[in-house]
Amino acid sequence: MRIVLIAAQSLDGFIAKPGQPGTAFTSPEDKAHFRTVMAHFDVGVFGGETYRVSREAIRAQTAGRHLRVAMTRSPERYATEAIPEVLEFTRAAPAALAHELRTRGFRRCALLGGSQVHSLFLAAGLVDEVWLTIEPLLFGGGTPLLAQPTDIRLELLAMEKLGANTLLVKYHVAR
Ligand SMILES: NC(=O)c1ccc[n+]([C@@H]2O[C@H](COP(=O)([O-])OP(=O)(O)OC[C@H]3O[C@@H](n4cnc5c(N)ncnc54)[C@H](OP(=O)(O)O)[C@@H]3O)[C@@H](O)[C@H]2O)c1
């Protein structure tokens, strides 16, 4: 199963503004890009915090075609919100979760944040590609792309202008 980390960030590397969780800062072009690319994934994985911040939007999408999985140490807290095959909650570690999803037949997984989940999957060597939207913004702080120091080399696959000031860059994770 191919795993692609997909995120939007400020030019200085933050995926949420200081004190302002959520992705309201992203451009209309990135929002359109996100909708388009998600049609090509059959599962999306994100962290418990991302779920809590974007709960309404995520739950509103549950009629979509792909499975959504929230990683949480307390999946039992979300028992009434879980919908099998649509919105699931798991405490499985990244490698175990990837194995389970592969076994269930999923082939294209989007890793959808936030920084803790990005770092967990990168540390486990499970990320194949990183697709970053770079917005023309500087935050000087906030939630970084990664929660942990790391040392990973990437190879540029593609770059594209999504709009007048917004860039999309795609990288392959070198092994
Ligand atoms: N710009 C973007 O593209 C983008 C994308 C996504 C998110 N974001 C933003 O990023 C922020 C959230 O990022 P974040 O780093 O704070 O949180 P996060 O990665 O979304 O979620 C962290 C949560 O994941 C769960 N978790 C962590 N380690 C785990 C493990 N080993 N096993 C199972 N569950 C585990 C825990 O949930 P429990 O506390 O439930 O146990 C933890 O609180 C929000 O502001 C969100 O809006 C931005």
PDB file of N, CA and C and ligand atoms in Angstrom, residues 7-8 15-16 21-23 25 47-50 52-53 71-74 78 91 112-117 120 143, ligand 1:
ATOM      1  N   ALA A   7      -0.079  17.598   3.000  1.00  0.00           N
ATOM      2  CA  ALA A   7      -0.273  18.687   3.959  1.00  0.00           C
ATOM      3  C   ALA A   7      -0.153  20.020   3.256  1.00  0.00           C
ATOM      4  N   ALA A   8      -0.730  21.023   3.906  1.00  0.00           N
ATOM      5  CA  ALA A   8      -0.560  22.406   3.462  1.00  0.00           C
ATOM      6  C   ALA A   8       0.162  23.153   4.569  1.00  0.00           C
ATOM      7  N   ILE A  15       1.842  23.952   9.855  1.00  0.00           N
ATOM      8  CA  ILE A  15       0.583  23.440   9.301  1.00  0.00           C
ATOM      9  C   ILE A  15      -0.638  24.000  10.016  1.00  0.00           C
ATOM     10  N   ALA A  16      -0.419  24.765  11.076  1.00  0.00           N
ATOM     11  CA  ALA A  16      -1.507  25.515  11.716  1.00  0.00           C
ATOM     12  C   ALA A  16      -0.894  26.759  12.351  1.00  0.00           C
ATOM     13  N   PRO A  21      -5.755  26.276  15.761  1.00  0.00           N
ATOM     14  CA  PRO A  21      -5.776  24.979  15.102  1.00  0.00           C
ATOM     15  C   PRO A  21      -6.689  25.008  13.882  1.00  0.00           C
ATOM     16  N   GLY A  22      -6.436  24.086  12.964  1.00  0.00           N
ATOM     17  CA  GLY A  22      -7.283  24.029  11.776  1.00  0.00           C
ATOM     18  C   GLY A  22      -6.563  24.549  10.551  1.00  0.00           C
ATOM     19  N   THR A  23      -7.227  24.406   9.414  1.00  0.00           N
ATOM     20  CA  THR A  23      -6.592  24.720   8.133  1.00  0.00           C
ATOM     21  C   THR A  23      -7.320  25.853   7.406  1.00  0.00           C
ATOM     22  N   PHE A  25      -6.385  28.653   7.003  1.00  0.00           N
ATOM     23  CA  PHE A  25      -5.418  29.524   6.307  1.00  0.00           C
ATOM     24  C   PHE A  25      -5.167  29.099   4.868  1.00  0.00           C
ATOM     25  N   GLY A  47      -4.618  12.088  12.885  1.00  0.00           N
ATOM     26  CA  GLY A  47      -4.497  11.950  14.327  1.00  0.00           C
ATOM     27  C   GLY A  47      -5.749  12.395  15.069  1.00  0.00           C
ATOM     28  N   GLY A  48      -5.808  11.998  16.323  1.00  0.00           N
ATOM     29  CA  GLY A  48      -6.947  12.331  17.169  1.00  0.00           C
ATOM     30  C   GLY A  48      -7.148  13.833  17.284  1.00  0.00           C
ATOM     31  N   GLU A  49      -6.065  14.589  17.321  1.00  0.00           N
ATOM     32  CA  GLU A  49      -6.198  16.039  17.465  1.00  0.00           C
ATOM     33  C   GLU A  49      -6.776  16.654  16.188  1.00  0.00           C
ATOM     34  N   THR A  50      -6.295  16.179  15.055  1.00  0.00           N
ATOM     35  CA  THR A  50      -6.849  16.666  13.782  1.00  0.00           C
ATOM     36  C   THR A  50      -8.342  16.334  13.714  1.00  0.00           C
ATOM     37  N   ARG A  52     -10.401  16.002  16.265  1.00  0.00           N
ATOM     38  CA  ARG A  52     -11.159  16.861  17.187  1.00  0.00           C
ATOM     39  C   ARG A  52     -11.305  18.284  16.634  1.00  0.00           C
ATOM     40  N   VAL A  53     -10.256  18.775  15.985  1.00  0.00           N
ATOM     41  CA  VAL A  53     -10.290  20.139  15.440  1.00  0.00           C
ATOM     42  C   VAL A  53     -11.250  20.231  14.252  1.00  0.00           C
ATOM     43  N   MET A  71      -6.330   8.074  14.474  1.00  0.00           N
ATOM     44  CA  MET A  71      -5.457   7.398  15.442  1.00  0.00           C
ATOM     45  C   MET A  71      -5.635   8.062  16.803  1.00  0.00           C
ATOM     46  N   THR A  72      -5.965   7.252  17.801  1.00  0.00           N
ATOM     47  CA  THR A  72      -6.170   7.772  19.144  1.00  0.00           C
ATOM     48  C   THR A  72      -5.785   6.698  20.147  1.00  0.00           C
ATOM     49  N   ARG A  73      -5.291   7.131  21.291  1.00  0.00           N
ATOM     50  CA  ARG A  73      -4.986   6.147  22.330  1.00  0.00           C
ATOM     51  C   ARG A  73      -6.261   5.713  23.051  1.00  0.00           C
ATOM     52  N   SER A  74      -7.390   6.381  22.779  1.00  0.00           N
ATOM     53  CA  SER A  74      -8.646   6.050  23.463  1.00  0.00           C
ATOM     54  C   SER A  74      -9.786   5.872  22.459  1.00  0.00           C
ATOM     55  N   TYR A  78     -14.743   7.186  21.255  1.00  0.00           N
ATOM     56  CA  TYR A  78     -15.410   7.584  20.009  1.00  0.00           C
ATOM     57  C   TYR A  78     -16.364   6.503  19.496  1.00  0.00           C
ATOM     58  N   ARG A  91      -6.121   2.463  18.016  1.00  0.00           N
ATOM     59  CA  ARG A  91      -4.912   2.747  18.789  1.00  0.00           C
ATOM     60  C   ARG A  91      -3.719   1.970  18.213  1.00  0.00           C
ATOM     61  N   LEU A 112      -2.933  12.316   6.609  1.00  0.00           N
ATOM     62  CA  LEU A 112      -3.532  13.651   6.598  1.00  0.00           C
ATOM     63  C   LEU A 112      -3.282  14.466   7.856  1.00  0.00           C
ATOM     64  N   GLY A 113      -2.184  14.197   8.536  1.00  0.00           N
ATOM     65  CA  GLY A 113      -1.806  15.037   9.667  1.00  0.00           C
ATOM     66  C   GLY A 113      -2.364  14.551  10.985  1.00  0.00           C
ATOM     67  N   GLY A 114      -2.047  15.290  12.059  1.00  0.00           N
ATOM     68  CA  GLY A 114      -1.188  16.451  12.028  1.00  0.00           C
ATOM     69  C   GLY A 114       0.271  16.075  12.239  1.00  0.00           C
ATOM     70  N   SER A 115       0.980  16.936  12.910  1.00  0.00           N
ATOM     71  CA  SER A 115       2.426  16.761  12.985  1.00  0.00           C
ATOM     72  C   SER A 115       2.823  15.499  13.737  1.00  0.00           C
ATOM     73  N   GLN A 116       2.068  15.129  14.782  1.00  0.00           N
ATOM     74  CA  GLN A 116       2.421  13.908  15.531  1.00  0.00           C
ATOM     75  C   GLN A 116       2.314  12.680  14.626  1.00  0.00           C
ATOM     76  N   VAL A 117       1.222  12.630  13.892  1.00  0.00           N
ATOM     77  CA  VAL A 117       0.995  11.469  13.018  1.00  0.00           C
ATOM     78  C   VAL A 117       2.005  11.449  11.867  1.00  0.00           C
ATOM     79  N   LEU A 120       5.135  10.020  13.416  1.00  0.00           N
ATOM     80  CA  LEU A 120       5.021   8.585  13.730  1.00  0.00           C
ATOM     81  C   LEU A 120       5.235   7.743  12.470  1.00  0.00           C
ATOM     82  N   THR A 143       1.878  25.014  14.682  1.00  0.00           N
ATOM     83  CA  THR A 143       2.096  23.562  14.651  1.00  0.00           C
ATOM     84  C   THR A 143       3.015  23.242  13.486  1.00  0.00           C
TER      85      THR A 143
HETATM   86  N1  LIG B   1      -2.255  22.158   7.266  1.00  0.00           N
HETATM   87  C1  LIG B   1      -2.501  20.862   7.167  1.00  0.00           C
HETATM   88  O1  LIG B   1      -2.352  20.257   6.108  1.00  0.00           O
HETATM   89  C2  LIG B   1      -2.988  20.116   8.379  1.00  0.00           C
HETATM   90  C3  LIG B   1      -3.377  18.786   8.244  1.00  0.00           C
HETATM   91  C4  LIG B   1      -3.805  18.105   9.377  1.00  0.00           C
HETATM   92  C5  LIG B   1      -3.833  18.742  10.607  1.00  0.00           C
HETATM   93  N2  LIG B   1      -3.457  20.018  10.690  1.00  0.00           N
HETATM   94  C6  LIG B   1      -3.462  20.708  11.990  1.00  0.00           C
HETATM   95  O2  LIG B   1      -2.508  20.068  12.849  1.00  0.00           O
HETATM   96  C7  LIG B   1      -2.958  20.217  14.195  1.00  0.00           C
HETATM   97  C8  LIG B   1      -2.992  18.853  14.866  1.00  0.00           C
HETATM   98  O3  LIG B   1      -1.715  18.277  14.834  1.00  0.00           O
HETATM   99  P1  LIG B   1      -1.104  17.563  16.140  1.00  0.00           P
HETATM  100  O4  LIG B   1       0.270  17.156  15.821  1.00  0.00           O
HETATM  101  O5  LIG B   1      -1.363  18.439  17.310  1.00  0.00           O
HETATM  102  O6  LIG B   1      -2.044  16.305  16.357  1.00  0.00           O
HETATM  103  P2  LIG B   1      -2.393  15.026  15.446  1.00  0.00           P
HETATM  104  O7  LIG B   1      -1.154  14.441  14.882  1.00  0.00           O
HETATM  105  O8  LIG B   1      -3.515  15.360  14.533  1.00  0.00           O
HETATM  106  O9  LIG B   1      -3.017  14.057  16.539  1.00  0.00           O
HETATM  107  C9  LIG B   1      -2.317  13.732  17.708  1.00  0.00           C
HETATM  108  C10 LIG B   1      -3.106  12.653  18.396  1.00  0.00           C
HETATM  109  O10 LIG B   1      -2.894  11.409  17.756  1.00  0.00           O
HETATM  110  C11 LIG B   1      -3.057  10.387  18.700  1.00  0.00           C
HETATM  111  N3  LIG B   1      -1.813   9.639  18.773  1.00  0.00           N
HETATM  112  C12 LIG B   1      -0.565  10.102  18.893  1.00  0.00           C
HETATM  113  N4  LIG B   1       0.301   9.077  18.963  1.00  0.00           N
HETATM  114  C13 LIG B   1      -0.426   7.955  18.876  1.00  0.00           C
HETATM  115  C14 LIG B   1      -0.108   6.581  18.871  1.00  0.00           C
HETATM  116  N5  LIG B   1       1.155   6.174  19.006  1.00  0.00           N
HETATM  117  N6  LIG B   1      -1.111   5.692  18.762  1.00  0.00           N
HETATM  118  C15 LIG B   1      -2.381   6.106  18.631  1.00  0.00           C
HETATM  119  N7  LIG B   1      -2.745   7.402  18.634  1.00  0.00           N
HETATM  120  C16 LIG B   1      -1.769   8.302  18.752  1.00  0.00           C
HETATM  121  C17 LIG B   1      -3.359  11.040  20.031  1.00  0.00           C
HETATM  122  O11 LIG B   1      -4.784  11.133  20.100  1.00  0.00           O
HETATM  123  P3  LIG B   1      -5.580  11.028  21.504  1.00  0.00           P
HETATM  124  O12 LIG B   1      -5.219  12.294  22.211  1.00  0.00           O
HETATM  125  O13 LIG B   1      -7.000  10.922  21.082  1.00  0.00           O
HETATM  126  O14 LIG B   1      -5.060   9.800  22.178  1.00  0.00           O
HETATM  127  C18 LIG B   1      -2.747  12.414  19.850  1.00  0.00           C
HETATM  128  O15 LIG B   1      -3.327  13.381  20.699  1.00  0.00           O
HETATM  129  C19 LIG B   1      -4.328  20.854  14.122  1.00  0.00           C
HETATM  130  O16 LIG B   1      -4.227  22.248  14.321  1.00  0.00           O
HETATM  131  C20 LIG B   1      -4.764  20.567  12.703  1.00  0.00           C
HETATM  132  O17 LIG B   1      -5.722  21.487  12.234  1.00  0.00           O
HETATM  133  C21 LIG B   1      -3.039  20.731   9.615  1.00  0.00           C
END
